[in-house]
Tab-separated table of C-alpha atoms and ligand atoms in Angstrom:
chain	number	residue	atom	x	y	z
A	172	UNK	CA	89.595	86.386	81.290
A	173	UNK	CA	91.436	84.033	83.577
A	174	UNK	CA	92.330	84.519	87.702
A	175	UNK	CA	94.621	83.912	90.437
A	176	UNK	CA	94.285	84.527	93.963
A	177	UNK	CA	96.106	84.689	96.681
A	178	UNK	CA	96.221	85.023	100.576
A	179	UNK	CA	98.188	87.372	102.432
A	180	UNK	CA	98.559	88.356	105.784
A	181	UNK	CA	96.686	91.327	107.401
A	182	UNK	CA	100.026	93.781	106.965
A	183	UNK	CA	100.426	92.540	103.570
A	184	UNK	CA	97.253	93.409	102.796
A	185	UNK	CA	97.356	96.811	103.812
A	186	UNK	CA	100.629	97.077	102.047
A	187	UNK	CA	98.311	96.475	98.527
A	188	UNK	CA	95.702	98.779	99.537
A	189	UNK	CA	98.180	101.507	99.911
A	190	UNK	CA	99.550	100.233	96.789
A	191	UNK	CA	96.444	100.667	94.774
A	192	UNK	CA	94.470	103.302	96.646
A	193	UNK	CA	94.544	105.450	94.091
A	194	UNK	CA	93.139	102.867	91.517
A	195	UNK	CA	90.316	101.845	93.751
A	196	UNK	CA	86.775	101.940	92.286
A	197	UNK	CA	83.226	101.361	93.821
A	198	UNK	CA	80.801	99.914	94.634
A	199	UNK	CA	83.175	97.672	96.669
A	200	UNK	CA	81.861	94.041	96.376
A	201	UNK	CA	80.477	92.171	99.771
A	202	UNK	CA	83.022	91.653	101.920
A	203	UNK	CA	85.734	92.902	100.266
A	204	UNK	CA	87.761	95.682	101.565
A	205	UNK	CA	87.925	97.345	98.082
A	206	UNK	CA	88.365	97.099	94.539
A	207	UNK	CA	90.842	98.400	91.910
A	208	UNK	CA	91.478	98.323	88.446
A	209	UNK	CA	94.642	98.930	86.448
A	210	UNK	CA	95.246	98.590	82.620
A	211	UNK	CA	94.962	95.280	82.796
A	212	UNK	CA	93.911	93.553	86.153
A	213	UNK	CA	91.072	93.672	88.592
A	214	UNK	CA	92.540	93.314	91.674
A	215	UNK	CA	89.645	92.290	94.671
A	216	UNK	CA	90.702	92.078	97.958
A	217	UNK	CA	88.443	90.659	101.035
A	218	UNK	CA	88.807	91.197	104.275
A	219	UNK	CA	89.549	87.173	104.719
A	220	UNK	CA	92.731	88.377	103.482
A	221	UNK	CA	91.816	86.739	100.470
A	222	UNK	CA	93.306	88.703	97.154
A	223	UNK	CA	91.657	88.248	93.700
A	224	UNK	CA	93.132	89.083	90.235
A	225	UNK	CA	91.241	89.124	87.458
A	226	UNK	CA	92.515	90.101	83.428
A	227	UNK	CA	94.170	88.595	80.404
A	228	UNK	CA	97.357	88.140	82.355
A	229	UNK	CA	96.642	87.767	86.236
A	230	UNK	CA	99.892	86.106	86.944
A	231	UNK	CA	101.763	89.448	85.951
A	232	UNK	CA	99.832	91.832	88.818
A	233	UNK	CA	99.928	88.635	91.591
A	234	UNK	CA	103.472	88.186	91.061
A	235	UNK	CA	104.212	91.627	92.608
A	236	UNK	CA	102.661	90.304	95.962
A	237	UNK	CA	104.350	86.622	95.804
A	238	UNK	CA	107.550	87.579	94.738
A	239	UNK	CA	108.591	89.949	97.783
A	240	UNK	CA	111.652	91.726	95.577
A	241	UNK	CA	109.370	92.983	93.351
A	242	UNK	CA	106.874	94.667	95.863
A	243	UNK	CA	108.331	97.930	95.513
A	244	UNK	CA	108.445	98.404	92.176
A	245	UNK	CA	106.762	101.327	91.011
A	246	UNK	CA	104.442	102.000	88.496
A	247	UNK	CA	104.341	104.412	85.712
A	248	UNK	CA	102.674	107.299	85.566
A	249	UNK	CA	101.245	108.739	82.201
A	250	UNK	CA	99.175	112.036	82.318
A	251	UNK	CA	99.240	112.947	85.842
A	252	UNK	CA	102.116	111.510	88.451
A	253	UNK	CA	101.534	109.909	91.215
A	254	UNK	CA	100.835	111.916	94.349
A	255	UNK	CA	104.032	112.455	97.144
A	256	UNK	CA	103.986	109.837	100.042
A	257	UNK	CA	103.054	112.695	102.477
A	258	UNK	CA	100.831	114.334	100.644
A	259	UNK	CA	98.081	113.474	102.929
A	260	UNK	CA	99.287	114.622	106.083
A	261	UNK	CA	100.843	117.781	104.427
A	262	UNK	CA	99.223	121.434	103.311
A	263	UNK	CA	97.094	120.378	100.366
A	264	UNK	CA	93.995	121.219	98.821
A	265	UNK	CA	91.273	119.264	97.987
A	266	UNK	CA	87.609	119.240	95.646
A	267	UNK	CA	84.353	117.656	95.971
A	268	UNK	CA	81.006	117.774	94.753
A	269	UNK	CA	77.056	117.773	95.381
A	270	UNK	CA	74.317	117.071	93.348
A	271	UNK	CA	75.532	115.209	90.282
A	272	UNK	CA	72.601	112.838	91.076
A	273	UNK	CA	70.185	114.642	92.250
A	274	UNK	CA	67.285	115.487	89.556
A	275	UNK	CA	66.362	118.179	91.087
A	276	UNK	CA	68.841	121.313	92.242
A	277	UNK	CA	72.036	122.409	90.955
A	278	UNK	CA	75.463	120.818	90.826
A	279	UNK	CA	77.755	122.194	94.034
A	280	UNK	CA	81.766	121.945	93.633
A	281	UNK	CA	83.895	122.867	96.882
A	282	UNK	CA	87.707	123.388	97.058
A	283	UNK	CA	89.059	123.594	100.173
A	284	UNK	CA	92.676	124.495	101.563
A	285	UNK	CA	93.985	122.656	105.110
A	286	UNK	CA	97.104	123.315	106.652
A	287	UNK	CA	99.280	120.322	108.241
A	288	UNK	CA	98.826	121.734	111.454
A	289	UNK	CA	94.567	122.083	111.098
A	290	UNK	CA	94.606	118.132	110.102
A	291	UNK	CA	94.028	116.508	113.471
A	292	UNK	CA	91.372	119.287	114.480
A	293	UNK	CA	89.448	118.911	111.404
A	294	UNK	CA	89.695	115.029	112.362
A	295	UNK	CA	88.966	115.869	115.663
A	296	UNK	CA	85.317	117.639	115.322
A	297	UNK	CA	84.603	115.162	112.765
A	298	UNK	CA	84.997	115.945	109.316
A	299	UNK	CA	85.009	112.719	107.047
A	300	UNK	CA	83.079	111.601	103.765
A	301	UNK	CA	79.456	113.834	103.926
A	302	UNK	CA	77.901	110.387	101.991
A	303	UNK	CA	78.437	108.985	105.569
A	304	UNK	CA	76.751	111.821	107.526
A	305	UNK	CA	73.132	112.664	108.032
A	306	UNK	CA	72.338	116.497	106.780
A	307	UNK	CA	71.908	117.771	110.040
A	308	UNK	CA	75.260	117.261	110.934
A	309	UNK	CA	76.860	118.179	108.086
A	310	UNK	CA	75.447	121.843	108.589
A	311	UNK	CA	76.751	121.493	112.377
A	312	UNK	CA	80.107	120.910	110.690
A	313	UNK	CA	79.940	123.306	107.670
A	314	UNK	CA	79.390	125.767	110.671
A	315	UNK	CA	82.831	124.644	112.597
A	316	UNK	CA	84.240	124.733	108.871
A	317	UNK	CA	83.442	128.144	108.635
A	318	UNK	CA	84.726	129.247	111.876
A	319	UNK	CA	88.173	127.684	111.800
A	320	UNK	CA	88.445	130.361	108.590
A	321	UNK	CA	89.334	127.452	105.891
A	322	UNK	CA	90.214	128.974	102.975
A	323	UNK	CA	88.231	127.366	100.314
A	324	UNK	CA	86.041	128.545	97.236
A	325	UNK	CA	82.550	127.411	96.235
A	326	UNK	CA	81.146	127.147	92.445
A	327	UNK	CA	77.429	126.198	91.991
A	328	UNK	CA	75.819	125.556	88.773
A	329	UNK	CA	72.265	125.909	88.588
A	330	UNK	CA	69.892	124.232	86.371
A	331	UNK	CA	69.385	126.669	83.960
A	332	UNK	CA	72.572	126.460	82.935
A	333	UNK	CA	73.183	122.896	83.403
A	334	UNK	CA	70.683	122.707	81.027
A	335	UNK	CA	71.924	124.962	78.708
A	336	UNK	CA	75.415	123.144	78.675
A	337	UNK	CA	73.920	119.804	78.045
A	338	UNK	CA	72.271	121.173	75.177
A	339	UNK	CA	75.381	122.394	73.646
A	340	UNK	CA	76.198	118.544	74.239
A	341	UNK	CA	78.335	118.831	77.493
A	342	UNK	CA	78.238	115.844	79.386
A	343	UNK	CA	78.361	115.631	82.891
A	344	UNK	CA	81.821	114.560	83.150
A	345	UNK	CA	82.693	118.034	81.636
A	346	UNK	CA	80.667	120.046	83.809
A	347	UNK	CA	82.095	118.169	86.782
A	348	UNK	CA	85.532	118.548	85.179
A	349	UNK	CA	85.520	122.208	84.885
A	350	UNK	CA	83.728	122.900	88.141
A	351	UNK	CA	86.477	121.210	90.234
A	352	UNK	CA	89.006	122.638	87.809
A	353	UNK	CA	87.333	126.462	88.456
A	354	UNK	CA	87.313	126.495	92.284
A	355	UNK	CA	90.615	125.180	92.421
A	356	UNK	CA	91.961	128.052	90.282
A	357	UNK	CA	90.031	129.956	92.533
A	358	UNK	CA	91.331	128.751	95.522
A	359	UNK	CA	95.143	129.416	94.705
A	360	UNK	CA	93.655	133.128	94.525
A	361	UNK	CA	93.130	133.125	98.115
A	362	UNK	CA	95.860	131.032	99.254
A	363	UNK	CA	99.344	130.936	98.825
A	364	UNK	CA	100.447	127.649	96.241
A	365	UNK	CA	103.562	127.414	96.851
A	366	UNK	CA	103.174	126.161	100.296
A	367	UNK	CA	100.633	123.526	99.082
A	368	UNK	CA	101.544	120.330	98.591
A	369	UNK	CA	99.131	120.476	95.689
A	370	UNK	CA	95.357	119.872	95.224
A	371	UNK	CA	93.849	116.477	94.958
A	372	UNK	CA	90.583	116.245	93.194
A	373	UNK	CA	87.862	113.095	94.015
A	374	UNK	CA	88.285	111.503	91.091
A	375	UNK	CA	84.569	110.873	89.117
A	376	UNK	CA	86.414	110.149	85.816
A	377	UNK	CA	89.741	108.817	84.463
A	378	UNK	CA	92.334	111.757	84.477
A	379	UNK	CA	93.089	111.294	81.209
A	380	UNK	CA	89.590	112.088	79.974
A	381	UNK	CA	89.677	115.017	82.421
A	382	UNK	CA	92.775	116.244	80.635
A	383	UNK	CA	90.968	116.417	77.328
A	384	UNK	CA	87.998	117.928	78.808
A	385	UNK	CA	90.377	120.720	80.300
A	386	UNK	CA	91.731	120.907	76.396
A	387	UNK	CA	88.504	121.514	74.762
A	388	UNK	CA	88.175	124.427	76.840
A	389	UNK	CA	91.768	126.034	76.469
A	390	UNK	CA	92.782	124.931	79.897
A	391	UNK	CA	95.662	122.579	81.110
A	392	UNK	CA	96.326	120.475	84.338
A	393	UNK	CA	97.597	122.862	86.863
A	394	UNK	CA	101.028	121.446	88.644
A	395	UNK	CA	100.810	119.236	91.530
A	396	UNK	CA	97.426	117.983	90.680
A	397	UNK	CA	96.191	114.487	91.900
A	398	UNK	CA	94.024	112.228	91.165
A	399	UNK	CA	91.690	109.324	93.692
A	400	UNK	CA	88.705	107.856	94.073
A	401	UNK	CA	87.114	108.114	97.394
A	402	UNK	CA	89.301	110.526	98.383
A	403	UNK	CA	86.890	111.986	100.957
A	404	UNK	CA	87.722	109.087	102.975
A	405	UNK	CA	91.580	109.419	102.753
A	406	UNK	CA	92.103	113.533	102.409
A	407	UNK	CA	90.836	116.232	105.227
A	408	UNK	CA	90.718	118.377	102.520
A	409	UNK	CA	88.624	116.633	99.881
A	410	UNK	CA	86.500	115.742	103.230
A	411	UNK	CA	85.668	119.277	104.031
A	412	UNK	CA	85.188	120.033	100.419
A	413	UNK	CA	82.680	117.604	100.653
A	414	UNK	CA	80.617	118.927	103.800
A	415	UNK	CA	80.785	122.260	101.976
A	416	UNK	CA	79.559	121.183	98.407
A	417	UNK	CA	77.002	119.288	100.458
A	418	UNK	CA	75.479	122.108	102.674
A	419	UNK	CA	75.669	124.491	99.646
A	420	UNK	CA	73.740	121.809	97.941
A	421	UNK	CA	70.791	121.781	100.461
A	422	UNK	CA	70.752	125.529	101.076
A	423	UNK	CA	70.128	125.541	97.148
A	424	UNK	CA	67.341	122.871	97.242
A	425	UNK	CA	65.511	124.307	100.362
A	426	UNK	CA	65.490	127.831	98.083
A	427	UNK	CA	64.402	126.389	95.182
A	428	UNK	CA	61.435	124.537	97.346
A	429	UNK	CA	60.561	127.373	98.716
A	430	UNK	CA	60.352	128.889	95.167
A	431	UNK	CA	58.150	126.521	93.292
A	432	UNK	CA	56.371	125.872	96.389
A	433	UNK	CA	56.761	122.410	97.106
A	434	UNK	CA	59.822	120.156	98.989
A	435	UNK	CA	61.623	118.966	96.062
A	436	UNK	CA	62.676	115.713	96.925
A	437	UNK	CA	66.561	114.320	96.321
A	438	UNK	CA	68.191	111.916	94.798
A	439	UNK	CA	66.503	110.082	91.599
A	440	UNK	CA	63.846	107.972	93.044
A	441	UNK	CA	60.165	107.490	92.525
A	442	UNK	CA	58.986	110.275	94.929
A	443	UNK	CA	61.080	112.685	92.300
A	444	UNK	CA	58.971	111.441	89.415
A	445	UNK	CA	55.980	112.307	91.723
A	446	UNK	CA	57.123	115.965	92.072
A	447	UNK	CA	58.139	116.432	89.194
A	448	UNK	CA	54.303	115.032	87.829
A	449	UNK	CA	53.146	117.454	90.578
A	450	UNK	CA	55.309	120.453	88.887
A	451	UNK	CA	54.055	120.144	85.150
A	452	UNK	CA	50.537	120.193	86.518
A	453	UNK	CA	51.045	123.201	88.227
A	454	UNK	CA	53.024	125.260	86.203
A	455	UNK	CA	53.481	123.218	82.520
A	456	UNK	CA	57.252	121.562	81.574
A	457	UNK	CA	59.211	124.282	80.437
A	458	UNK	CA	59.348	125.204	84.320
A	459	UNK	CA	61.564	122.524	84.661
A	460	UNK	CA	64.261	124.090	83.400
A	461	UNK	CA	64.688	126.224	86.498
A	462	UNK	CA	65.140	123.439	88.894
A	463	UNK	CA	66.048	120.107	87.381
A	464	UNK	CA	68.271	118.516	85.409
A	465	UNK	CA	66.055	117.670	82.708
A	466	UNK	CA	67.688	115.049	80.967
A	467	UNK	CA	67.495	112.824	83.347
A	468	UNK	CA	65.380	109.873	82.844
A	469	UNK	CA	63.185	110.900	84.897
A	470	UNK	CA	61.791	113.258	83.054
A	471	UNK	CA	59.880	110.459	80.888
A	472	UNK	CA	59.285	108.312	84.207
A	473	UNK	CA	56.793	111.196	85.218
A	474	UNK	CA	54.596	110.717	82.352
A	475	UNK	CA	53.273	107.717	84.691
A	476	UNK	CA	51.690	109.872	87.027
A	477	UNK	CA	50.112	112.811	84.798
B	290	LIG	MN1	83.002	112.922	95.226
């Protein structure tokens, strides 16, 4: 793998950002303002203004930025095309989800619906990225949500089932996959489509392999649908989608507490492998079924504190 860099000013640098936004990946390294990969090229850029391009054939990607003429060529598109330059700003719809890494409590999928004209008041009271919020404030907002009547629909899978698909050898990808793709159908249900711009989904997987998920099921990609990573912090939509997985997502984990009688912790860490010790003793390992996503590792992890 060889590189090339280059520096650009600070417009020129948003001009790539733009450019790759929807190719953007994360973690985003230190001090870079984000990371994308193509086919063939790692492109890094830091907020020095510093741009980084790393693959068999570096030269290729740079020369886009170095040779001005060819700055606005555009790219080709193979499963899904590329979303319309005012998509963001326009009616569109947007997914998110909850939960995916969470041992404990079900996976959460929102779709929501905002119109142009809702954009800057959904900006306005706050809505961004939920990752960014604490959980007290995303319930303030998931109660503004619900009184500006968004149209949006809600799917929640709980761990029974979860566990039941990933015995028939779903992965996670393919739950995700036709979560998002369920509430969006949905959604049109209690909308009117044609006045969407069309729905843009976070992207947790390369749309491609979302196609073929769709496939094994019988389903297609619906028109107008679009694909980008972070998209909570670019789309209202996917934003809202995300404060509504979210609080859906806690309402879930603060039932199932109160069923098995204990605050189930979230995330993955060691205070889950605690509980979860804490959970066999009281009521044997089959119970885990109801309320975890048993497949995780740390299922095994508990074994340390039995
Ligand atoms: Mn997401």
């Amino acid at each position: 793998m060889s590189q090339q860099v280059i520096q650009c000013p600070k417009a020129q640098l948003d001009k790539i950002a733009d450019y790759y936004r929807s190719k953007q990946t994360s973690p985003t390294p230190q001090g870079a303002l984000f990371r994308a990969k193509t086919a063939n090229c790692v492109i890094t850029a830091y907020r020095s203004g510093k741009v980084l391009f790393q693959g068999a054939q570096p030269e290729a990607e740079a020369s886009i930025w170095t040779d001005k003429n060819a700055a606005t060529t555009e790219k080709k598109q193979t499963t899904h095309k590329q979303m319309p330059k005012n998509f963001l700003t326009s009616n569109h719809s947007g997914s998110d989800e909850a939960g995916t890494g969470d041992y404990f409590g079900p996976i959460t999928v929102a779709c929501a619906y905002v119109k142009q004209d809702q954009i800057p008041l959904l900006k306005e009271i706050g809505i961004q990225d939920s990752k960014k919020m604490t959980d007290t404030k995303i319930r303030l907002l998931a109660k503004q949500i619900a009184q500006l009547e968004i149209p949006y629909s809600l799917l929640i899978l709980h761990n029974e089932r979860y566990n039941q698909l990933q015995q028939q050898g779903w992965t996670q990808g393919k739950m995700k996959t036709m979560l998002h793709h369920h509430t969006y159908l949905n959604l049109t249900q209690k909308i009117n489509p044609s006045q969407s711009s069309g729905n843009l989904i976070d992207q947790f997987c390369k749309p491609e392999i979302y196609v073929k998920h769709l496939k094994t099921e019988g389903e297609s990609l619906p028109e107008k649908t679009y694909f980008m990573t972070k998209a909570e912090s670019y789309s209202i939509a996917v934003a809202t989608s995300s404060i509504i997985a979210r609080t859906a997502f806690l309402t879930e984990m603060d039932k199932l507490s109160d069923k098995v009688g204990l605050e189930l912790p979230k995330g993955a860490s060691k205070k889950v492998d605690m509980a979860i010790a804490e959970i066999i003793k009281r009521y044997g390992r089959n119970y885990l079924i109801n309320c975890a996503k048993v497949h995780f590792a740390n299922t095994q992890k508990a074994n340390t504190y039995l």
